[in-house]
mmCIF file of C-alpha atoms and ligand atoms in Angstrom:
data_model
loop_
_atom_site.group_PDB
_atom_site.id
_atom_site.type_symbol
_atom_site.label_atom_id
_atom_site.label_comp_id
_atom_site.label_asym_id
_atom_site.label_seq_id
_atom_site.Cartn_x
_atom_site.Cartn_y
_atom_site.Cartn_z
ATOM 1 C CA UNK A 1 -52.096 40.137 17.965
ATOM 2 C CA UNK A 2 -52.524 36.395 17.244
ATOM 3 C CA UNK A 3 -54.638 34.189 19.853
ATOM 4 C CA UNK A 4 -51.168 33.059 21.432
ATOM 5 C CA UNK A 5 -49.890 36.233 22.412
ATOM 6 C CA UNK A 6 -53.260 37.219 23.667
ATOM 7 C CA UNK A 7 -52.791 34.254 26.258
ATOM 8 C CA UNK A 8 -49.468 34.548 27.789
ATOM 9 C CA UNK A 9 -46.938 37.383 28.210
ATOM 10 C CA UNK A 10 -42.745 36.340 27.126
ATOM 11 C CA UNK A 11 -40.542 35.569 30.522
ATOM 12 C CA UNK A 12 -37.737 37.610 30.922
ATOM 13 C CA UNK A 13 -35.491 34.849 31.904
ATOM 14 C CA UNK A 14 -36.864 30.555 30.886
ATOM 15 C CA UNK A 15 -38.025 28.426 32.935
ATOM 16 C CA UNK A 16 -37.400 24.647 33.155
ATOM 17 C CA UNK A 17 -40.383 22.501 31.727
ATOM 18 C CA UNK A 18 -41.131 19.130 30.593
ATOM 19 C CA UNK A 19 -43.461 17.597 28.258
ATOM 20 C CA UNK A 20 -44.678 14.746 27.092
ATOM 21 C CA UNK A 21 -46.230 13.863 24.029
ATOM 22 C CA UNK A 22 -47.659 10.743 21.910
ATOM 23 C CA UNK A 23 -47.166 9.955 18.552
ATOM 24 C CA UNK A 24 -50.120 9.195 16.267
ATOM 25 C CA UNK A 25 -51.509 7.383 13.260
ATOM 26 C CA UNK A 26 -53.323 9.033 10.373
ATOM 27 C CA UNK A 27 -56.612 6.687 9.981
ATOM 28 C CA UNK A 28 -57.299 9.261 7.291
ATOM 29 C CA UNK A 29 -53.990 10.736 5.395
ATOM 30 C CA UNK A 30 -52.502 13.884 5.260
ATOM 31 C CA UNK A 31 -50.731 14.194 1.646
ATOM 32 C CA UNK A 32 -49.927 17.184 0.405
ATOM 33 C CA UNK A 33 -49.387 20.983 1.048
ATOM 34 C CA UNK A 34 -51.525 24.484 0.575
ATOM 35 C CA UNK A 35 -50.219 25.330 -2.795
ATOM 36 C CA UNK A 36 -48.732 29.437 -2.427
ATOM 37 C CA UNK A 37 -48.498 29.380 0.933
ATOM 38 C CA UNK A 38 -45.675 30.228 2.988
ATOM 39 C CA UNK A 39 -43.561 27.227 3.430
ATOM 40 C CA UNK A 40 -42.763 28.495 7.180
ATOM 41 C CA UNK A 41 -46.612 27.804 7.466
ATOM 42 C CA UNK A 42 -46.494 24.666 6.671
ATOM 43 C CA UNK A 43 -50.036 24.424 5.432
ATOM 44 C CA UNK A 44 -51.536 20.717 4.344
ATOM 45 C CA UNK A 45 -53.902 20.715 1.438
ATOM 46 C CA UNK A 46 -56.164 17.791 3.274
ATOM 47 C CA UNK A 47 -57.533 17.289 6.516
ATOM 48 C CA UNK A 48 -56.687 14.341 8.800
ATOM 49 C CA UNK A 49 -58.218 12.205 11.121
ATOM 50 C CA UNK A 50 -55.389 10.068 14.009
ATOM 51 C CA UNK A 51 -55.728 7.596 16.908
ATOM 52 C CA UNK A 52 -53.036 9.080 19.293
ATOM 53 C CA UNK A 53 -50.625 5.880 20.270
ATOM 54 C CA UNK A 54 -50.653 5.051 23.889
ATOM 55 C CA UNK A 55 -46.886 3.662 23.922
ATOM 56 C CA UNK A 56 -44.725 5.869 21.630
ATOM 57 C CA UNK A 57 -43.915 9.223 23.029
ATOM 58 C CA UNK A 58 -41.554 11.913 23.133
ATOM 59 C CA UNK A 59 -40.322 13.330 26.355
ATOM 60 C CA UNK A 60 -38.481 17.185 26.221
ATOM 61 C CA UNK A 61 -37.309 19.143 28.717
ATOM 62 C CA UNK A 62 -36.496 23.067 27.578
ATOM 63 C CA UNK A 63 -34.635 25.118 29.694
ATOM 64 C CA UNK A 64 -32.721 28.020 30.084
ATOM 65 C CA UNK A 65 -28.833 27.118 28.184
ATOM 66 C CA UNK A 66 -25.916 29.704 29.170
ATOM 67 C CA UNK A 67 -23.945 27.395 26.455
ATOM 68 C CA UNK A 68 -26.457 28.379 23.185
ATOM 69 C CA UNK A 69 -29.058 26.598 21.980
ATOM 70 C CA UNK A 70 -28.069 22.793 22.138
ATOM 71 C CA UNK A 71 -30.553 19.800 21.468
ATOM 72 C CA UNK A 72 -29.613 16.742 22.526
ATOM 73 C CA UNK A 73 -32.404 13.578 21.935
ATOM 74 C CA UNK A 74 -31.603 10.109 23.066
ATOM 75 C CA UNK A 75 -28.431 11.457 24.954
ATOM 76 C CA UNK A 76 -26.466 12.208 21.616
ATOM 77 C CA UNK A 77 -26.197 16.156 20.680
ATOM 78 C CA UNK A 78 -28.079 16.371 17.309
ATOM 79 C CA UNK A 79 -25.911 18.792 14.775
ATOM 80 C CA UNK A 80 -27.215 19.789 10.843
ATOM 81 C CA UNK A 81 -30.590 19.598 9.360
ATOM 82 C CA UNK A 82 -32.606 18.000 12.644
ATOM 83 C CA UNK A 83 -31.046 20.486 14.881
ATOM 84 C CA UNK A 84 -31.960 23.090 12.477
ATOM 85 C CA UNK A 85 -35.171 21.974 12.239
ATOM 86 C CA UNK A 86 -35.668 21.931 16.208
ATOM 87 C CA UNK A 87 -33.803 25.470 16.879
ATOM 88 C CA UNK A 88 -36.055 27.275 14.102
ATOM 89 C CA UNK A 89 -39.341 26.064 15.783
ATOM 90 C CA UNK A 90 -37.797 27.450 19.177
ATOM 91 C CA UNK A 91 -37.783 30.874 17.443
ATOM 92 C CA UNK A 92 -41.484 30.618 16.222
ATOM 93 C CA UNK A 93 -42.564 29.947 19.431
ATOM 94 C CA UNK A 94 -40.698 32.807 20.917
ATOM 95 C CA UNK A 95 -42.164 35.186 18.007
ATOM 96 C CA UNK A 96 -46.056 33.612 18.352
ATOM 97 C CA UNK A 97 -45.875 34.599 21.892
ATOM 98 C CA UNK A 98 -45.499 38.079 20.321
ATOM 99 C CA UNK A 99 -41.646 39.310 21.000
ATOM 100 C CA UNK A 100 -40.768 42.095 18.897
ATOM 101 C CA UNK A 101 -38.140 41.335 16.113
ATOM 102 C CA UNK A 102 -35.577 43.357 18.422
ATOM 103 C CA UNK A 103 -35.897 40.822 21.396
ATOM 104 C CA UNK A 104 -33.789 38.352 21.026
ATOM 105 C CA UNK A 105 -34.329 34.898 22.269
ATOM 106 C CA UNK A 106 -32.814 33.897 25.013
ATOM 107 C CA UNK A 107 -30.634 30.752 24.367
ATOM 108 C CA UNK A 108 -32.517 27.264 25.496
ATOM 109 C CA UNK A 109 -31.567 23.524 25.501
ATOM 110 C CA UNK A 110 -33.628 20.780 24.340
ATOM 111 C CA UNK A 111 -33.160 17.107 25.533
ATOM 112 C CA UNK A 112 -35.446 14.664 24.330
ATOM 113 C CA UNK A 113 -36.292 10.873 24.735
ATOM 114 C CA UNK A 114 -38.182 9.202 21.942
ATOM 115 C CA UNK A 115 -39.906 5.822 23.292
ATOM 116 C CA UNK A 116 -40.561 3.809 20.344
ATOM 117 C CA UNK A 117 -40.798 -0.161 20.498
ATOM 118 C CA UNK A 118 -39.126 -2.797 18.889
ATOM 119 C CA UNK A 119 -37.698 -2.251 15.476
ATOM 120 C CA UNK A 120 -38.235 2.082 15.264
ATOM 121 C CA UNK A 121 -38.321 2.853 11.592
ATOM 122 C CA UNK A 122 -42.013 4.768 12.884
ATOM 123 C CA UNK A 123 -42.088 8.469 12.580
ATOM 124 C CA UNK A 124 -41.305 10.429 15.655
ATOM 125 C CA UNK A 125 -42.045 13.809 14.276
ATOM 126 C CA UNK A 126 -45.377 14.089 15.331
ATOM 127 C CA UNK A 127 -44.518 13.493 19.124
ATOM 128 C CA UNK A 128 -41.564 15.200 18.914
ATOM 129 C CA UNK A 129 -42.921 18.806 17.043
ATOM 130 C CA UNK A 130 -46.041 18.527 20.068
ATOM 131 C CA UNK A 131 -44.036 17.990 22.752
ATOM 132 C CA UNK A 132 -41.300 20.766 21.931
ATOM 133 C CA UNK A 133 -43.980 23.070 21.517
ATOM 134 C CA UNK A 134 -45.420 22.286 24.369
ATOM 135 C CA UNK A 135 -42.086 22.532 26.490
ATOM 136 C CA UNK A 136 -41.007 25.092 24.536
ATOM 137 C CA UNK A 137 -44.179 27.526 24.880
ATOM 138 C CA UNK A 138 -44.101 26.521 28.743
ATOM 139 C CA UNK A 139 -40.196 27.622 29.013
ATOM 140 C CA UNK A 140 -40.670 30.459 27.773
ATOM 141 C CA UNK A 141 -44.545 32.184 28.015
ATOM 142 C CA UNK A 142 -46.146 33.222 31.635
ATOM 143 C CA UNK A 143 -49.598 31.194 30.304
ATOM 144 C CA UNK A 144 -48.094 28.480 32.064
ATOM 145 C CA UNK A 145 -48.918 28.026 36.003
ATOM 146 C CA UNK A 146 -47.101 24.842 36.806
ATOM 147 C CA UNK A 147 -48.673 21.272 36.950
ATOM 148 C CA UNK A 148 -50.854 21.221 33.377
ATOM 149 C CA UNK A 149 -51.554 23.600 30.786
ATOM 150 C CA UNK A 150 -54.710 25.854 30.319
ATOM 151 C CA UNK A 151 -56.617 23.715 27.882
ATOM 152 C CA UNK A 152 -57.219 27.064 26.062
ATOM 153 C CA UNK A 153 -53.726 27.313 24.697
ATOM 154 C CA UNK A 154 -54.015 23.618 23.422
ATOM 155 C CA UNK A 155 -55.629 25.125 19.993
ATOM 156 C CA UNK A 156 -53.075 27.523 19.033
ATOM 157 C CA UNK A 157 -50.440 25.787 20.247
ATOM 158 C CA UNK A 158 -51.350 22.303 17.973
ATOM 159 C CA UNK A 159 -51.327 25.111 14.787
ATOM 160 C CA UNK A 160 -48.215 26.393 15.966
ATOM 161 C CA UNK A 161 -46.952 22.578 16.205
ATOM 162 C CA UNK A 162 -48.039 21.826 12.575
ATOM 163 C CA UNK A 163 -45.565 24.323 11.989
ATOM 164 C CA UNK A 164 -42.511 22.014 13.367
ATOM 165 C CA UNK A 165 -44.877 19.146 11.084
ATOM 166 C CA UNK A 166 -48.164 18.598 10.138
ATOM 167 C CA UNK A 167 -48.433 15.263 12.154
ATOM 168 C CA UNK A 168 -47.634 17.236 15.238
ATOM 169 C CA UNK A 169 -50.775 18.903 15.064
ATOM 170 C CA UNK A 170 -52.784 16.378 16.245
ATOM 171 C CA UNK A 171 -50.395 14.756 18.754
ATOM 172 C CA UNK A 172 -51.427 17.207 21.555
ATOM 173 C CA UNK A 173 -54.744 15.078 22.691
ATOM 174 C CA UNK A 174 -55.326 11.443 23.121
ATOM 175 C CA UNK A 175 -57.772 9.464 22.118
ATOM 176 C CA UNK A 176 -59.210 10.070 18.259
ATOM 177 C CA UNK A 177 -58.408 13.550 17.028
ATOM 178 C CA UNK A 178 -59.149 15.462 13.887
ATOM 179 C CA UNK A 179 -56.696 17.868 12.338
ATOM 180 C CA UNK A 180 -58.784 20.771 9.690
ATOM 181 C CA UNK A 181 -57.122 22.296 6.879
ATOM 182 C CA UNK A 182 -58.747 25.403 7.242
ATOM 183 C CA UNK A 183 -59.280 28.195 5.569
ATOM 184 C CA UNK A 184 -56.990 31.364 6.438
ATOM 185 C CA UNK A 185 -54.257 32.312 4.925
ATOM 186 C CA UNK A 186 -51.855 32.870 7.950
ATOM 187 C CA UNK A 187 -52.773 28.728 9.073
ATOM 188 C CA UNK A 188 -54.662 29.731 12.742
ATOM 189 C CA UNK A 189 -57.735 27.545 11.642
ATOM 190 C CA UNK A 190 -55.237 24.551 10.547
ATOM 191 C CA UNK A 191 -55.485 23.447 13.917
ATOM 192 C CA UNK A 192 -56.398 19.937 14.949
ATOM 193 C CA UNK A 193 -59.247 19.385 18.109
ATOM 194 C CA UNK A 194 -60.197 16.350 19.932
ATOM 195 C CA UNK A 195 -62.746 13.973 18.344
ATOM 196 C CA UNK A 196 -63.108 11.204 20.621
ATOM 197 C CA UNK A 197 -61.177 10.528 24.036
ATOM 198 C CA UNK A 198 -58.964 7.406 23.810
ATOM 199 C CA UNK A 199 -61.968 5.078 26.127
ATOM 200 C CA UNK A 200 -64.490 5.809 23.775
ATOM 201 C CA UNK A 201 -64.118 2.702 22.089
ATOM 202 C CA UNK A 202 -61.577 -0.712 22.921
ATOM 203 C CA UNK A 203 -59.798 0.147 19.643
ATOM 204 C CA UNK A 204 -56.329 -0.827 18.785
ATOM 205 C CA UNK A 205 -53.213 -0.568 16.552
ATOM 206 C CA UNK A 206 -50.789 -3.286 15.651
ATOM 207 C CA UNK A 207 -47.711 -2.016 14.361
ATOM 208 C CA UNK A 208 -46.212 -4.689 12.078
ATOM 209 C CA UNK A 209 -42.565 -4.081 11.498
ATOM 210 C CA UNK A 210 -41.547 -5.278 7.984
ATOM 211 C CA UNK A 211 -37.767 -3.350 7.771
ATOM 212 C CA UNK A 212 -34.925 -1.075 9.774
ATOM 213 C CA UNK A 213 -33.701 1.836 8.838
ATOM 214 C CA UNK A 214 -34.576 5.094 7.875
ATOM 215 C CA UNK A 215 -37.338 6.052 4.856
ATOM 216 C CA UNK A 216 -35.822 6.610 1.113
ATOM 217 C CA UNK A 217 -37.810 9.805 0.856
ATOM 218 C CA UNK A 218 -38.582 12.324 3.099
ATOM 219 C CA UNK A 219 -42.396 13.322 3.814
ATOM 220 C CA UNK A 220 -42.156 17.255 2.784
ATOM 221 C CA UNK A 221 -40.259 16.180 -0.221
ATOM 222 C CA UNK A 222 -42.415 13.235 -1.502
ATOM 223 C CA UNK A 223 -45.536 15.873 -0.506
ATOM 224 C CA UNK A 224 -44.027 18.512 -3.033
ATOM 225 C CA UNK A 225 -43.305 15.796 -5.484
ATOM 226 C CA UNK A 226 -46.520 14.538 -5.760
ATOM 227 C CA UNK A 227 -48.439 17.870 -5.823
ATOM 228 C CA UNK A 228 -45.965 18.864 -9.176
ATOM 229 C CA UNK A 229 -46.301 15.650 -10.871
ATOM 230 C CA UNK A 230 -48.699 13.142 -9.707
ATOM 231 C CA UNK A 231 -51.534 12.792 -12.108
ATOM 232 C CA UNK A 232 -53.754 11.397 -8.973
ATOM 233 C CA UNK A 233 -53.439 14.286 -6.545
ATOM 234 C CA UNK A 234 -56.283 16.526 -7.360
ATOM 235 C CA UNK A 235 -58.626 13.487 -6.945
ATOM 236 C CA UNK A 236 -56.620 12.716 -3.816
ATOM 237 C CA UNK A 237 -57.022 16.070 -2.289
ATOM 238 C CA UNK A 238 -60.911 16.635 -3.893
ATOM 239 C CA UNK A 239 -62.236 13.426 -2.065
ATOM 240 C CA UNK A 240 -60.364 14.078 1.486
ATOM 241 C CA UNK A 241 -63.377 15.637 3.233
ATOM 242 C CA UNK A 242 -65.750 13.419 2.586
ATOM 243 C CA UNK A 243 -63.425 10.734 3.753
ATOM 244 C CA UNK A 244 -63.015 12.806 6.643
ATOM 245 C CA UNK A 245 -66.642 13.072 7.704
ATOM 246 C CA UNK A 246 -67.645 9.501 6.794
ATOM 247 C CA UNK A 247 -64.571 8.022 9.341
ATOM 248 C CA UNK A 248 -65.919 10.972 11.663
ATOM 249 C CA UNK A 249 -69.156 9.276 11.803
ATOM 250 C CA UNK A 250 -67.899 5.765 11.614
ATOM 251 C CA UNK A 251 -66.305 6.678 14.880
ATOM 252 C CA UNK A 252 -68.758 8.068 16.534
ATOM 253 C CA UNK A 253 -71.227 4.958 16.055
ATOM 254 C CA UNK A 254 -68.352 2.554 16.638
ATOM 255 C CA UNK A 255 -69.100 0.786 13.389
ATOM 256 C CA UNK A 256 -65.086 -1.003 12.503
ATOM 257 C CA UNK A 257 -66.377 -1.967 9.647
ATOM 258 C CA UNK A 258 -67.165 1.182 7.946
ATOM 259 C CA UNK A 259 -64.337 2.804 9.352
ATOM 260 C CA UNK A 260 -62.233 -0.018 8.173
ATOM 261 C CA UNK A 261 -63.144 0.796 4.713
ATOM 262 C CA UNK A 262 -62.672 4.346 4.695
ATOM 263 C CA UNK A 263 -58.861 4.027 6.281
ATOM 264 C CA UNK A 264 -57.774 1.136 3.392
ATOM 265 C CA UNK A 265 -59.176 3.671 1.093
ATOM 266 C CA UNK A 266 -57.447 6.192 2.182
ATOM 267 C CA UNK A 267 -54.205 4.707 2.473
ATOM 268 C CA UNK A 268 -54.365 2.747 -1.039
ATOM 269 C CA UNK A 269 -55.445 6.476 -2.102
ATOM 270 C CA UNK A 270 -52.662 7.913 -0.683
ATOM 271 C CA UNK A 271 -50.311 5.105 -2.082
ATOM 272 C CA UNK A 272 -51.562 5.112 -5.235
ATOM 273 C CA UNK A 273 -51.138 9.514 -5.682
ATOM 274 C CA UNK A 274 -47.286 8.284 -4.576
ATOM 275 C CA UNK A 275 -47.063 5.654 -6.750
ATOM 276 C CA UNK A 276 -48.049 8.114 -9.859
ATOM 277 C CA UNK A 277 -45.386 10.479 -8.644
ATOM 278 C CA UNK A 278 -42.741 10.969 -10.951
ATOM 279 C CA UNK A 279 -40.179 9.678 -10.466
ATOM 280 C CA UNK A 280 -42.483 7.285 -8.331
ATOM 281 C CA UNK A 281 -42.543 7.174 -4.704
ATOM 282 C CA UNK A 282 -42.408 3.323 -3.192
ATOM 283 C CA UNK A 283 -42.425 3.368 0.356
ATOM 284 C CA UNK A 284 -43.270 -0.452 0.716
ATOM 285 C CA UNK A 285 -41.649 -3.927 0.144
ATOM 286 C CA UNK A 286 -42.699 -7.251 -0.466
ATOM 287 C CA UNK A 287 -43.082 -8.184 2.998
ATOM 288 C CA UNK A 288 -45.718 -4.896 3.529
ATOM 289 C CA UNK A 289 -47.989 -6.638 0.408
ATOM 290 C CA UNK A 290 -48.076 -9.721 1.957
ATOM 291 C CA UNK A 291 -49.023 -8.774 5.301
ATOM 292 C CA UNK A 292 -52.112 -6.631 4.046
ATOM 293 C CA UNK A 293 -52.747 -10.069 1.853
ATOM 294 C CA UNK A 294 -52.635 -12.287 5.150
ATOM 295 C CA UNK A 295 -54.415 -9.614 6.378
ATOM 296 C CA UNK A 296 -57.452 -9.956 4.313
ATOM 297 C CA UNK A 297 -57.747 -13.373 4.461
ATOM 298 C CA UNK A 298 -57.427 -13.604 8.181
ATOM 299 C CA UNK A 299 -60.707 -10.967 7.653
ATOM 300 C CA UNK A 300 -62.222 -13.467 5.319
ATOM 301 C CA UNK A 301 -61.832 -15.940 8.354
ATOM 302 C CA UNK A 302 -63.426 -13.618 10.638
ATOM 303 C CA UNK A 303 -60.723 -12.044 12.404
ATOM 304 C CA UNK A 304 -61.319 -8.247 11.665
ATOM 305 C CA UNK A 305 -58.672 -6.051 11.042
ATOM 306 C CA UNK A 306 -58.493 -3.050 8.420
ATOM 307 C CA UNK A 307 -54.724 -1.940 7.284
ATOM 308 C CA UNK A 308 -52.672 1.525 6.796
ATOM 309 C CA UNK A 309 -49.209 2.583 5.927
ATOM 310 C CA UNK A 310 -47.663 5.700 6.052
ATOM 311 C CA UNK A 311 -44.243 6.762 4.612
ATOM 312 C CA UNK A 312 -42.484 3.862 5.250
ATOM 313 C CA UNK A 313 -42.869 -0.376 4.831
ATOM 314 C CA UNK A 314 -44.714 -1.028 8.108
ATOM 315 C CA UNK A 315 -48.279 -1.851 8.424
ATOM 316 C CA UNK A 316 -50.631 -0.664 10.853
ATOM 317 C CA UNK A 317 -53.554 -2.886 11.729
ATOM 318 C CA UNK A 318 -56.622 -1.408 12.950
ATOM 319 C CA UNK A 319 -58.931 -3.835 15.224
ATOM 320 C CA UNK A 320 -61.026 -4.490 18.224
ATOM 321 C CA UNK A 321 -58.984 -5.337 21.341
ATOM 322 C CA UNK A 322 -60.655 -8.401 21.630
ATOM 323 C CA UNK A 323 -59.228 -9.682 17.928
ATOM 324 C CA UNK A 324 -55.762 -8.053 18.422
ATOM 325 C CA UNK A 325 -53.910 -11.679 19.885
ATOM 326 C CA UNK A 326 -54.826 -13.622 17.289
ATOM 327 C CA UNK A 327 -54.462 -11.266 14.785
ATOM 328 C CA UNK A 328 -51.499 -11.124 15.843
ATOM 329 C CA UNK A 329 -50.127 -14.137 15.672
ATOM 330 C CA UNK A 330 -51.494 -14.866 12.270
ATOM 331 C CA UNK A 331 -49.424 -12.005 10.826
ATOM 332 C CA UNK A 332 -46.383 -12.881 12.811
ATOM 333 C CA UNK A 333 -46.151 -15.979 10.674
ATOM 334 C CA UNK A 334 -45.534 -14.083 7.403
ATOM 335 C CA UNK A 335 -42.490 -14.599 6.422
ATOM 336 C CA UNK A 336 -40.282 -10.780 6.448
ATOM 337 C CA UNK A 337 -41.708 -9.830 9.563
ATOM 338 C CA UNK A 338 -39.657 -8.426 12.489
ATOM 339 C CA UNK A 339 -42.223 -8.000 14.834
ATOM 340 C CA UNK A 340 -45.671 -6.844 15.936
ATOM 341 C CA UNK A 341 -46.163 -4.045 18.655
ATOM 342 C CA UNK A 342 -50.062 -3.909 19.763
ATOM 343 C CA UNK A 343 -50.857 -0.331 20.817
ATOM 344 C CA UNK A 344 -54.036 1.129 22.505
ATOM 345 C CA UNK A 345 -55.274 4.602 22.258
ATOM 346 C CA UNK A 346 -52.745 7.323 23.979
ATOM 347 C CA UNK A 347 -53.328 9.953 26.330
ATOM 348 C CA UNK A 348 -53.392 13.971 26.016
ATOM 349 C CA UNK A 349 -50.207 15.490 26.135
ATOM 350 C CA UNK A 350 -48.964 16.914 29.282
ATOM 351 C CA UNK A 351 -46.517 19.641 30.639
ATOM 352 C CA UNK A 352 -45.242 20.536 33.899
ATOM 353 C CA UNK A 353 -43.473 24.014 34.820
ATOM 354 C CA UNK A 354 -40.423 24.289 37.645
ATOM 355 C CA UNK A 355 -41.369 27.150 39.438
HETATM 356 C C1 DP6 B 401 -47.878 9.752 5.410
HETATM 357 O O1 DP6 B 401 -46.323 15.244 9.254
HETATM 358 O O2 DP6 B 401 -44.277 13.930 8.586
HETATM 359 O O3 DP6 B 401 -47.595 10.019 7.770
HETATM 360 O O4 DP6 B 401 -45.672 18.180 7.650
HETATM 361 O O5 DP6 B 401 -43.909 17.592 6.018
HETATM 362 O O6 DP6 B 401 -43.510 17.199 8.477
HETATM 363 P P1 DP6 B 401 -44.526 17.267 7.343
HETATM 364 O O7 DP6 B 401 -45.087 15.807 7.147
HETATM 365 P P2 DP6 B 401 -45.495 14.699 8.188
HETATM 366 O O8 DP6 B 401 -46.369 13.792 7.198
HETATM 367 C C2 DP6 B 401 -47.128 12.724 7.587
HETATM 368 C C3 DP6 B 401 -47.560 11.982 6.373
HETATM 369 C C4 DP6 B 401 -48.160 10.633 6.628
HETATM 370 C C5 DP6 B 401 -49.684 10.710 6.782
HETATM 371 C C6 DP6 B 401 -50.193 11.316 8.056
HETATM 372 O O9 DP6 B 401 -49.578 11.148 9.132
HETATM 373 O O10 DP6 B 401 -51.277 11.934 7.988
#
């Protein structure tokens, strides 16, 4: 019996619930899965370390469907690979709640709302995967009673949501959360936990748009890719932990400056184990180089900011509240850039139950 199905006993019939959940940013990367494991598990070779992103979220409703499983997101019904992707995580929820391979599922709609400002572009997978397992597990498990859920489940459930995608793991708290690879082999210790609630320090993110449109290569894909041929990714993953613990600490003592350094370096890691990929993965343009350039000289100025990237063009700024306007503006002034959202630490995710 796995610690889910120890909590909560399957419905006979769903209920309606709704959940919502925030995205995050990796301050320290995730790149790169378990090699053998299952792929179902979807097990990351590295650790990570987020700041959960007090404007983008995901909002799902789950509920009972007498029309099949349908999942519509932004009022459009999804078809192919996304739907695919969002049906077969309804199932593992259904089976980590322990139903027996002759109990069927019963059929369940998901409608979703992504909130993302400005230009998009910004992955919503990590929202999305928390907040359909939240609303998922809430539709269709008794561990549920109505207004919030049992803080308990919140472990399991963020290794069931790495599942759906590794991001997702650590988009079920606010605040600063840490996501550990683990040890086991069946991925119940790949869970992420909550470092640092989201007023522990006036932290925050701006989100510096430098294209539209959707990323050249996938994450999973590049993540395989890299692992097979980059020449870089055994020093990536050997040096994760310590990167880990020394933004840990950083955190903890609210010292930017060291944290700063350790979430460049792990991003210009992370680029650079891409970069070596063959054939080589490029997620940024010319307009991402020059912002982190303006960037560093608006440090050498004073103005403290520390950049990451993920997979995609945009730069993320990490800085004190305090610096974040006129940060702000100085990077607005590159030329190639769309537009600057400034985001503050989000909240836990949350889930309420019609009874
Ligand atoms: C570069 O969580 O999207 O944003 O587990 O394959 O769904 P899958 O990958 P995903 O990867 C995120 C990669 C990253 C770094 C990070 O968020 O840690």
């Amino acid at each position: 019996m796995n610690a889910l199905s120890k909590l909560g006993q399957l419905r006979s019939s769903p209920r309606v619930a709704r959940s919502v959940a925030h995205a995050n940013i990796a301050l320290v990367k995730y790149w790169g899965k378990r090699p053998g494991a299952l792929p179902d598990l979807n097990l990351p070779a590295v650790g990570s370390l987020s700041m959960t992103l007090g404007e983008l979220r995901t909002e799902t409703e789950v509920g009972p469907s007498d029309a099949g499983d349908q999942f519509v997101l932004d009022g459009e019904t999804i078809t192919g690979p996304a739907r695919s992707r969002s049906i077969q995580h309804l199932d593992r929820v259904w089976r980590a709640f322990g139903a027996p391979e002759s109990r069927p599922r019963p059929t369940l709609y998901i409608r979703s709302r992504n909130h993302v400002p400005t230009a998009a572009g910004l992955a919503s997978s990590a929202s999305g995967f928390a907040a359909l397992t939240l609303a998922a597990s809430a539709a269709l498990t008794t561990c549920f009673d109505g207004l919030s859920a049992p803080r308990e489940v919140y472990g399991p459930l963020s290794a069931l949501a790495r599942r759906g995608s590794g991001s997702a793991a650590r988009s079920l708290w606010g605040g600063f959360v840490r996501l550990d690879r683990g040890t086991h082999d069946d991925g119940s210790d790949c869970r992420a936990r909550p470092l640092f609630a989201r007023d522990h320090w006036d932290l925050e993110l701006l989100v510096v748009h430098t294209a539209k449109g959707k990323k050249p290569v996938g994450s999973t894909d590049g993540m395989n890719r890299s692992r097979e041929t980059s020449p870089y990714y055994a020093p990536w993953v050997d040096h994760s932990e310590a990167d880990l613990d020394a933004a840990e600490a950083a955190l903890g003592r609210r010292d930017l400056a060291a944290l700063g350094d350790i979430v460049e370096h792990s991003c210009f890691k992370m680029h650079a184990c891409m970069l070596a990929t063959r054939p080589p993965i490029l997620y940024w343009n010319g307009t991402t180089l020059e912002v982190i350039r303006a960037l560093w000289e608006a440090r050498a100025r004073g103005l403290e900011g520390y950049a990451t990237s993920d997979a995609g063009p945009h730069v993320k700024v990490l800085c004190r509240a305090e610096t974040a306007t006129a940060l702000s503006e100085s990077l607005a002034a590159v030329p190639g850039v769309l537009g600057i959202d400034r985001v503050a630490p989000g909240p836990d995710a949350t889930v309420e139950v019609e009874l």
